[in-house]
Amino acid sequence: MFKKLKDGVNSLKNKVEEKTGIKKEENRPEEIPEKLDQEEIKEKTEKGKKTSLTTKAKKFIKERKVILDEKDIEDAISDFKFDLIENDVAFDVAEKIGEDVKEDLVGREIKWREDVGEIVNESLRNSILSIFESPFQFKTYIEEKEKPIVIIFVGTNGVGKTTTIAKMAKWLRDTDYKTVLANGDTFRAGAMEQITKHGEKLNLKVIKHQEGSDPAAVIYDAVEFAKANEYDIVLGDTAGRMHTDVNLMDQIKKIKRVVDPDLVLFVDEAVAGSDAVERSREFNEAIDIDASILTKIDADVSGGAAISVSYATNNPIIFVGTGQNYDDLKKFDPEWFVDEIVG
Ligand SMILES: Nc1nc2c(ncn2[C@@H]2O[C@H](COP(=O)(O)OP(=O)(O)OP(=O)(O)O)[C@@H](O)[C@H]2O)c(=O)[nH]1
Ligand SMILES: [Mg+2]
């Protein structure tokens, strides 16, 4: 997974290693004596100087260190930023990561036996993890928040909103939360049938009005139903819309105003790359989203969208969609993500 981004990271590590002249394979202490010319040792030994030469060599190697300055790594960082951008990391995010790493590495004293690659890894890990940092925990939120909890799902067309709702509904149902679905997609022909089918398969109630009716009213009704029947969770679907469509963006603002949801979840597909970043920014500006879900991560995605969506919205990614089945919704774990890329 995320192979191209991983290649970019490796290339940065190699370039910094080259600059320091410290290669990983030369780092191992047990190899130090082998670095000495055996013939020379023999000759010097005969003259009774072996100890002093070995000690000197060891001392030299031990004390050897390199201090990285800006010009040493400028080109490597610049190439790396380009690699990030090529892998769907938004320009400003690539800048931030590049600057973080530069700031951390410049002036750094690297000793002969240190693993340069590991130093670069650590720098990158810290920078990327700081982007994902968030105190929000979905599971804890669901446990602790007063019921019913109303969640609406927003995003562009075909990204996986309805499928994600069905996956989450199954998980909530299996965790013993009384869950009702609301068909807030009164726009697309077939949307009603799709969510109704999920409701039947999962044995969950679906609140729906006829096609073309006001989506805000449907989700509002579902909330009233949940209150009257002591349901825990309302999952409100909405129609897919382009962030550039003013009317449809006004409609989603109205849904938010009328329904007053506890959580607005932005759904996008990881395969959308930099488009997902732009859309997340626009949706966030329009209706202030609380968290994101990235679907289709099972496809061959670059991974950059995850970093960028989180940065662009200043919100966490809480789940990733890993396939088309009900159980293919996984909690997003920033540590896992960073390990995949940085190794
Ligand atoms: N491989 C894969 N496919 C997914 C994932 N999530 C959704 N899909 C597929 O993506 C397609 C669109 O999913 P929907 O849930 O209908 O998307 P939507 O956002 O509700 O679409 P609209 O309502 O038309 O805007 C379907 O074929 C899903 O099976 C995922 O995580 N991985
Ligand atoms: Mg849908």
Tab-separated table of C-alpha atoms and ligand atoms in Angstrom:
chain	number	residue	atom	x	y	z
A	1	MET	CA	0.000	0.000	0.000
A	2	PHE	CA	1.068	3.609	-0.693
A	3	LYS	CA	4.102	2.329	-2.619
A	4	LYS	CA	4.888	5.524	-4.510
A	5	LEU	CA	4.843	7.659	-1.401
A	6	LYS	CA	7.090	5.109	0.269
A	7	ASP	CA	9.509	5.369	-2.675
A	8	GLY	CA	9.623	9.140	-2.165
A	9	VAL	CA	10.493	8.667	1.497
A	10	ASN	CA	13.259	6.182	0.641
A	11	SER	CA	14.700	8.505	-1.915
A	12	LEU	CA	14.839	11.320	0.666
A	13	LYS	CA	16.576	9.004	3.126
A	14	ASN	CA	19.145	7.927	0.530
A	15	LYS	CA	19.921	11.499	-0.418
A	16	VAL	CA	20.434	12.596	3.181
A	17	GLU	CA	22.572	9.511	3.791
A	18	GLU	CA	24.687	10.384	0.794
A	19	LYS	CA	25.168	13.925	2.046
A	20	THR	CA	26.356	12.777	5.436
A	21	GLY	CA	28.601	10.184	3.869
A	22	ILE	CA	27.291	7.854	6.540
A	23	LYS	CA	25.928	4.684	5.063
A	24	LYS	CA	23.876	2.353	7.119
A	25	GLU	CA	25.971	-0.690	6.255
A	26	GLU	CA	29.090	1.101	7.474
A	27	ASN	CA	27.494	1.771	10.815
A	28	ARG	CA	27.848	-1.586	12.387
A	29	PRO	CA	30.548	-1.594	15.039
A	30	GLU	CA	31.539	-5.199	14.322
A	31	GLU	CA	32.594	-4.166	10.854
A	32	ILE	CA	35.103	-1.609	12.040
A	33	PRO	CA	38.159	-3.897	12.198
A	34	GLU	CA	37.384	-5.203	8.717
A	35	LYS	CA	37.690	-1.695	7.411
A	36	LEU	CA	41.402	-1.773	8.244
A	37	ASP	CA	43.825	-3.054	5.714
A	38	GLN	CA	44.770	-6.513	6.927
A	39	GLU	CA	48.139	-6.427	5.208
A	40	GLU	CA	48.919	-3.115	6.844
A	41	ILE	CA	47.868	-4.434	10.243
A	42	LYS	CA	50.150	-7.403	9.777
A	43	GLU	CA	53.049	-5.234	8.817
A	44	LYS	CA	52.474	-2.798	11.682
A	45	THR	CA	51.951	-5.656	14.113
A	46	GLU	CA	55.343	-7.003	13.223
A	47	LYS	CA	56.698	-3.615	14.104
A	48	GLY	CA	54.741	-3.761	17.327
A	49	LYS	CA	52.287	-0.987	16.404
A	50	LYS	CA	49.046	-2.925	15.996
A	51	THR	CA	47.364	-1.696	19.134
A	52	SER	CA	47.959	1.903	18.452
A	53	LEU	CA	46.681	1.753	14.872
A	54	THR	CA	43.512	-0.127	15.782
A	55	THR	CA	42.815	2.216	18.646
A	56	LYS	CA	43.390	5.226	16.452
A	57	ALA	CA	41.086	3.889	13.761
A	58	LYS	CA	38.405	3.092	16.271
A	59	LYS	CA	38.750	6.483	17.868
A	60	PHE	CA	38.550	8.185	14.498
A	61	ILE	CA	35.451	6.248	13.544
A	62	LYS	CA	33.854	6.771	16.930
A	63	GLU	CA	34.417	10.484	16.860
A	64	ARG	CA	33.475	11.056	13.308
A	65	LYS	CA	30.302	13.102	12.994
A	66	VAL	CA	28.556	15.244	10.473
A	67	ILE	CA	26.563	18.374	11.078
A	68	LEU	CA	23.878	18.837	8.465
A	69	ASP	CA	23.540	22.317	7.124
A	70	GLU	CA	20.764	23.714	5.004
A	71	LYS	CA	22.562	23.481	1.677
A	72	ASP	CA	23.293	19.787	2.289
A	73	ILE	CA	19.656	18.857	2.302
A	74	GLU	CA	17.930	21.657	0.409
A	75	ASP	CA	17.803	19.748	-2.879
A	76	ALA	CA	16.743	16.510	-1.230
A	77	ILE	CA	13.888	18.259	0.588
A	78	SER	CA	12.846	20.073	-2.543
A	79	ASP	CA	12.692	16.790	-4.527
A	80	PHE	CA	10.786	15.206	-1.678
A	81	LYS	CA	8.174	17.972	-1.653
A	82	PHE	CA	7.703	17.328	-5.351
A	83	ASP	CA	7.244	13.601	-4.669
A	84	LEU	CA	4.616	14.432	-2.065
A	85	ILE	CA	2.711	16.681	-4.453
A	86	GLU	CA	2.842	13.986	-7.146
A	87	ASN	CA	1.251	11.649	-4.621
A	88	ASP	CA	-1.806	13.796	-3.932
A	89	VAL	CA	-0.387	15.707	-1.026
A	90	ALA	CA	-1.667	19.258	-1.362
A	91	PHE	CA	0.937	21.938	-2.054
A	92	ASP	CA	0.670	23.681	1.323
A	93	VAL	CA	0.821	20.351	3.150
A	94	ALA	CA	3.934	19.302	1.210
A	95	GLU	CA	5.476	22.666	2.102
A	96	LYS	CA	4.673	22.149	5.766
A	97	ILE	CA	6.134	18.628	5.873
A	98	GLY	CA	9.237	19.709	3.945
A	99	GLU	CA	9.792	22.672	6.263
A	100	ASP	CA	9.216	20.556	9.394
A	101	VAL	CA	11.801	18.017	8.275
A	102	LYS	CA	14.290	20.698	7.240
A	103	GLU	CA	13.932	22.505	10.543
A	104	ASP	CA	14.471	19.270	12.408
A	105	LEU	CA	17.496	18.119	10.399
A	106	VAL	CA	19.451	21.334	9.843
A	107	GLY	CA	22.127	21.700	12.494
A	108	ARG	CA	21.652	18.109	13.556
A	109	GLU	CA	24.840	16.365	14.589
A	110	ILE	CA	24.902	12.868	13.180
A	111	LYS	CA	27.413	10.486	14.617
A	112	TRP	CA	29.164	7.761	12.700
A	113	ARG	CA	27.178	4.930	14.158
A	114	GLU	CA	23.785	6.580	13.957
A	115	ASP	CA	21.258	5.371	11.452
A	116	VAL	CA	20.657	8.377	9.200
A	117	GLY	CA	17.576	6.800	7.619
A	118	GLU	CA	16.040	6.346	11.057
A	119	ILE	CA	16.688	9.999	11.899
A	120	VAL	CA	14.896	11.097	8.725
A	121	ASN	CA	12.085	8.620	9.473
A	122	GLU	CA	11.587	10.071	12.939
A	123	SER	CA	11.406	13.584	11.546
A	124	LEU	CA	8.807	12.593	8.990
A	125	ARG	CA	6.779	10.580	11.466
A	126	ASN	CA	6.541	13.535	13.825
A	127	SER	CA	5.528	15.938	11.105
A	128	ILE	CA	2.819	13.696	9.617
A	129	LEU	CA	1.470	12.582	12.985
A	130	SER	CA	1.113	16.213	14.051
A	131	ILE	CA	-1.261	16.705	11.104
A	132	PHE	CA	-3.456	13.822	12.247
A	133	GLU	CA	-3.374	14.742	15.908
A	134	SER	CA	-6.878	15.061	17.344
A	135	PRO	CA	-8.555	14.328	20.654
A	136	PHE	CA	-11.738	13.142	18.909
A	137	GLN	CA	-12.568	9.449	19.410
A	138	PHE	CA	-15.701	8.308	17.618
A	139	LYS	CA	-16.361	5.292	19.835
A	140	THR	CA	-16.045	7.274	23.056
A	141	TYR	CA	-18.189	10.038	21.601
A	142	ILE	CA	-20.962	7.567	20.753
A	143	GLU	CA	-20.765	6.033	24.212
A	144	GLU	CA	-20.857	9.261	26.128
A	145	LYS	CA	-23.002	11.653	24.129
A	146	GLU	CA	-26.645	12.138	25.024
A	147	LYS	CA	-28.975	10.125	22.784
A	148	PRO	CA	-30.236	10.267	20.149
A	149	ILE	CA	-27.066	11.184	18.341
A	150	VAL	CA	-27.743	12.601	14.902
A	151	ILE	CA	-25.073	12.091	12.251
A	152	ILE	CA	-25.289	13.292	8.686
A	153	PHE	CA	-23.038	12.200	5.834
A	154	VAL	CA	-22.075	14.637	3.112
A	155	GLY	CA	-19.857	14.585	0.043
A	156	THR	CA	-19.776	14.471	-3.741
A	157	ASN	CA	-21.439	11.928	-6.007
A	158	GLY	CA	-20.609	8.270	-5.822
A	159	VAL	CA	-17.878	8.490	-3.205
A	160	GLY	CA	-19.485	5.893	-0.937
A	161	LYS	CA	-21.743	7.809	1.480
A	162	THR	CA	-24.646	5.374	1.409
A	163	THR	CA	-22.387	2.322	1.579
A	164	THR	CA	-20.512	3.851	4.516
A	165	ILE	CA	-23.801	4.547	6.309
A	166	ALA	CA	-24.785	0.895	5.851
A	167	LYS	CA	-21.398	-0.276	7.185
A	168	MET	CA	-21.582	2.026	10.181
A	169	ALA	CA	-25.216	1.067	10.800
A	170	LYS	CA	-24.235	-2.578	10.946
A	171	TRP	CA	-21.455	-1.877	13.400
A	172	LEU	CA	-23.759	0.233	15.590
A	173	ARG	CA	-26.486	-2.396	15.437
A	174	ASP	CA	-23.997	-5.124	16.375
A	175	THR	CA	-22.832	-2.946	19.262
A	176	ASP	CA	-26.454	-2.744	20.480
A	177	TYR	CA	-27.235	0.827	19.574
A	178	LYS	CA	-30.776	1.292	18.313
A	179	THR	CA	-30.166	2.851	14.924
A	180	VAL	CA	-32.492	4.417	12.372
A	181	LEU	CA	-31.550	5.412	8.829
A	182	ALA	CA	-32.914	8.496	7.080
A	183	ASN	CA	-32.996	8.823	3.321
A	184	GLY	CA	-31.959	12.413	2.871
A	185	ASP	CA	-31.148	11.674	-0.779
A	186	THR	CA	-34.497	12.492	-2.327
A	187	PHE	CA	-32.702	13.672	-5.456
A	188	ARG	CA	-31.229	10.649	-7.207
A	189	ALA	CA	-33.574	8.076	-8.670
A	190	GLY	CA	-32.623	4.774	-7.081
A	191	ALA	CA	-31.270	6.240	-3.852
A	192	MET	CA	-34.426	5.301	-1.949
A	193	GLU	CA	-34.306	1.726	-3.203
A	194	GLN	CA	-30.593	1.449	-2.321
A	195	ILE	CA	-30.976	2.529	1.303
A	196	THR	CA	-34.227	0.562	1.682
A	197	LYS	CA	-32.380	-2.588	0.619
A	198	HIS	CA	-29.652	-1.952	3.183
A	199	GLY	CA	-32.357	-1.442	5.819
A	200	GLU	CA	-33.962	-4.771	4.894
A	201	LYS	CA	-30.659	-6.653	4.902
A	202	LEU	CA	-29.619	-5.178	8.231
A	203	ASN	CA	-33.102	-5.296	9.689
A	204	LEU	CA	-33.077	-1.563	10.409
A	205	LYS	CA	-35.819	1.031	10.163
A	206	VAL	CA	-35.501	3.523	7.299
A	207	ILE	CA	-37.359	6.845	7.330
A	208	LYS	CA	-38.126	8.066	3.821
A	209	HIS	CA	-40.400	10.470	1.972
A	210	GLN	CA	-41.194	10.467	-1.699
A	211	GLU	CA	-38.608	11.335	-4.332
A	212	GLY	CA	-38.088	15.067	-4.760
A	213	SER	CA	-39.264	15.966	-1.268
A	214	ASP	CA	-37.324	18.156	1.147
A	215	PRO	CA	-34.323	16.192	2.493
A	216	ALA	CA	-34.140	18.351	5.619
A	217	ALA	CA	-37.709	17.299	6.456
A	218	VAL	CA	-36.886	13.588	6.059
A	219	ILE	CA	-33.942	13.696	8.449
A	220	TYR	CA	-35.906	15.925	10.838
A	221	ASP	CA	-38.676	13.290	10.877
A	222	ALA	CA	-36.121	10.578	11.602
A	223	VAL	CA	-34.864	12.589	14.586
A	224	GLU	CA	-38.427	12.972	15.888
A	225	PHE	CA	-38.964	9.241	15.377
A	226	ALA	CA	-35.770	8.464	17.284
A	227	LYS	CA	-36.775	10.700	20.197
A	228	ALA	CA	-40.268	9.220	20.390
A	229	ASN	CA	-39.038	5.630	20.247
A	230	GLU	CA	-35.867	5.918	22.294
A	231	TYR	CA	-33.477	5.234	19.485
A	232	ASP	CA	-29.787	5.938	20.044
A	233	ILE	CA	-28.512	6.932	16.639
A	234	VAL	CA	-29.879	8.592	13.499
A	235	LEU	CA	-27.770	8.188	10.347
A	236	GLY	CA	-28.865	10.707	7.723
A	237	ASP	CA	-27.866	10.135	4.125
A	238	THR	CA	-27.690	13.081	1.744
A	239	ALA	CA	-27.494	13.333	-2.020
A	240	GLY	CA	-24.083	13.575	-3.635
A	241	ARG	CA	-23.283	17.137	-4.641
A	242	MET	CA	-20.420	19.001	-6.189
A	243	HIS	CA	-18.943	21.640	-3.926
A	244	THR	CA	-19.227	24.033	-6.856
A	245	ASP	CA	-23.019	23.681	-7.121
A	246	VAL	CA	-24.309	26.726	-5.256
A	247	ASN	CA	-27.934	25.549	-5.031
A	248	LEU	CA	-27.066	22.125	-3.719
A	249	MET	CA	-24.569	23.588	-1.268
A	250	ASP	CA	-27.352	25.923	-0.036
A	251	GLN	CA	-29.541	22.877	0.383
A	252	ILE	CA	-26.972	21.122	2.567
A	253	LYS	CA	-26.648	24.290	4.660
A	254	LYS	CA	-30.414	24.183	5.140
A	255	ILE	CA	-30.261	20.518	6.197
A	256	LYS	CA	-27.679	21.429	8.773
A	257	ARG	CA	-29.749	24.368	10.047
A	258	VAL	CA	-32.998	22.425	10.300
A	259	VAL	CA	-31.658	19.130	11.616
A	260	ASP	CA	-28.909	20.558	13.820
A	261	PRO	CA	-26.880	17.316	13.693
A	262	ASP	CA	-24.414	16.334	16.375
A	263	LEU	CA	-21.872	15.275	13.784
A	264	VAL	CA	-21.345	16.148	10.151
A	265	LEU	CA	-19.137	13.539	8.497
A	266	PHE	CA	-17.505	14.300	5.195
A	267	VAL	CA	-17.065	11.253	2.980
A	268	ASP	CA	-14.697	11.116	0.055
A	269	GLU	CA	-12.845	8.483	-1.887
A	270	ALA	CA	-9.092	8.163	-1.425
A	271	VAL	CA	-8.778	7.574	-5.161
A	272	ALA	CA	-9.918	11.157	-5.779
A	273	GLY	CA	-6.521	12.366	-4.589
A	274	SER	CA	-6.121	16.117	-4.717
A	275	ASP	CA	-9.771	16.611	-5.755
A	276	ALA	CA	-10.782	15.191	-2.401
A	277	VAL	CA	-8.629	17.792	-0.697
A	278	GLU	CA	-10.278	20.680	-2.522
A	279	ARG	CA	-13.751	19.288	-1.856
A	280	SER	CA	-13.095	18.743	1.818
A	281	ARG	CA	-11.975	22.348	2.132
A	282	GLU	CA	-15.119	23.632	0.402
A	283	PHE	CA	-17.529	21.443	2.382
A	284	ASN	CA	-15.808	22.433	5.572
A	285	GLU	CA	-16.162	26.090	4.748
A	286	ALA	CA	-19.828	25.696	3.837
A	287	ILE	CA	-21.068	23.575	6.727
A	288	ASP	CA	-18.199	23.064	9.148
A	289	ILE	CA	-17.609	19.319	9.086
A	290	ASP	CA	-16.531	17.435	12.223
A	291	ALA	CA	-14.526	14.556	10.759
A	292	SER	CA	-13.879	12.695	7.511
A	293	ILE	CA	-14.123	9.175	6.185
A	294	LEU	CA	-11.990	8.088	3.236
A	295	THR	CA	-13.418	5.242	1.181
A	296	LYS	CA	-11.943	2.899	-1.420
A	297	ILE	CA	-8.590	2.772	0.294
A	298	ASP	CA	-8.480	-0.847	-0.954
A	299	ALA	CA	-7.875	0.518	-4.458
A	300	ASP	CA	-4.311	1.394	-5.385
A	301	VAL	CA	-4.242	4.813	-3.765
A	302	SER	CA	-1.272	7.050	-3.185
A	303	GLY	CA	-2.273	7.867	0.388
A	304	GLY	CA	-1.562	11.565	0.061
A	305	ALA	CA	-5.255	12.463	0.209
A	306	ALA	CA	-5.481	11.203	3.789
A	307	ILE	CA	-2.782	13.586	4.970
A	308	SER	CA	-4.176	16.490	2.996
A	309	VAL	CA	-7.851	16.110	3.891
A	310	SER	CA	-6.949	16.057	7.535
A	311	TYR	CA	-4.747	19.128	7.174
A	312	ALA	CA	-7.204	21.025	4.951
A	313	THR	CA	-10.128	20.581	7.338
A	314	ASN	CA	-8.151	20.570	10.551
A	315	ASN	CA	-10.255	17.562	11.501
A	316	PRO	CA	-9.478	13.895	11.957
A	317	ILE	CA	-10.102	11.058	9.555
A	318	ILE	CA	-12.041	8.610	11.671
A	319	PHE	CA	-12.658	5.670	9.348
A	320	VAL	CA	-11.457	4.258	6.077
A	321	GLY	CA	-13.509	2.160	3.688
A	322	THR	CA	-11.600	-0.942	2.674
A	323	GLY	CA	-14.065	-2.695	0.384
A	324	GLN	CA	-17.702	-3.124	-0.554
A	325	ASN	CA	-18.845	-5.421	2.245
A	326	TYR	CA	-20.523	-4.354	5.472
A	327	ASP	CA	-17.469	-5.145	7.548
A	328	ASP	CA	-15.107	-3.148	5.351
A	329	LEU	CA	-15.027	-0.053	7.523
A	330	LYS	CA	-11.941	0.307	9.683
A	331	LYS	CA	-10.985	2.821	12.303
A	332	PHE	CA	-8.315	5.060	10.848
A	333	ASP	CA	-5.113	4.693	12.798
A	334	PRO	CA	-2.553	7.456	12.104
A	335	GLU	CA	0.289	5.303	13.502
A	336	TRP	CA	-0.559	2.508	11.078
A	337	PHE	CA	-0.710	4.997	8.223
A	338	VAL	CA	2.659	6.544	9.048
A	339	ASP	CA	4.239	3.102	9.490
A	340	GLU	CA	2.981	2.135	6.043
A	341	ILE	CA	4.665	5.144	4.474
A	342	VAL	CA	7.726	5.741	6.564
A	343	GLY	CA	8.382	2.167	7.613
B	1	LIG	N1	-13.798	-0.817	-3.310
B	1	LIG	C1	-14.598	-0.059	-2.564
B	1	LIG	N2	-15.768	0.347	-3.069
B	1	LIG	C2	-16.558	1.106	-2.303
B	1	LIG	C3	-16.175	1.513	-0.993
B	1	LIG	N3	-17.175	2.282	-0.501
B	1	LIG	C4	-18.127	2.361	-1.453
B	1	LIG	N4	-17.770	1.665	-2.547
B	1	LIG	C5	-18.508	1.499	-3.810
B	1	LIG	O1	-18.669	2.770	-4.421
B	1	LIG	C6	-19.860	2.836	-5.155
B	1	LIG	C7	-20.672	4.057	-4.773
B	1	LIG	O2	-21.096	3.910	-3.430
B	1	LIG	P1	-22.350	4.682	-2.824
B	1	LIG	O3	-22.402	4.337	-1.407
B	1	LIG	O4	-23.574	4.460	-3.629
B	1	LIG	O5	-21.870	6.187	-3.013
B	1	LIG	P2	-22.671	7.521	-2.648
B	1	LIG	O6	-21.687	8.512	-2.190
B	1	LIG	O7	-23.787	7.228	-1.735
B	1	LIG	O8	-23.216	7.924	-4.091
B	1	LIG	P3	-24.352	9.021	-4.431
B	1	LIG	O9	-25.465	8.803	-3.475
B	1	LIG	O10	-24.714	8.728	-5.837
B	1	LIG	O11	-23.708	10.352	-4.287
B	1	LIG	C8	-20.592	1.516	-4.876
B	1	LIG	O12	-20.355	0.641	-5.936
B	1	LIG	C9	-19.924	1.002	-3.594
B	1	LIG	O13	-19.968	-0.403	-3.481
B	1	LIG	C10	-14.900	1.058	-0.491
B	1	LIG	O14	-14.454	1.359	0.627
B	1	LIG	N5	-14.161	0.285	-1.325
B	2	MG	MG	-25.809	7.665	-1.880
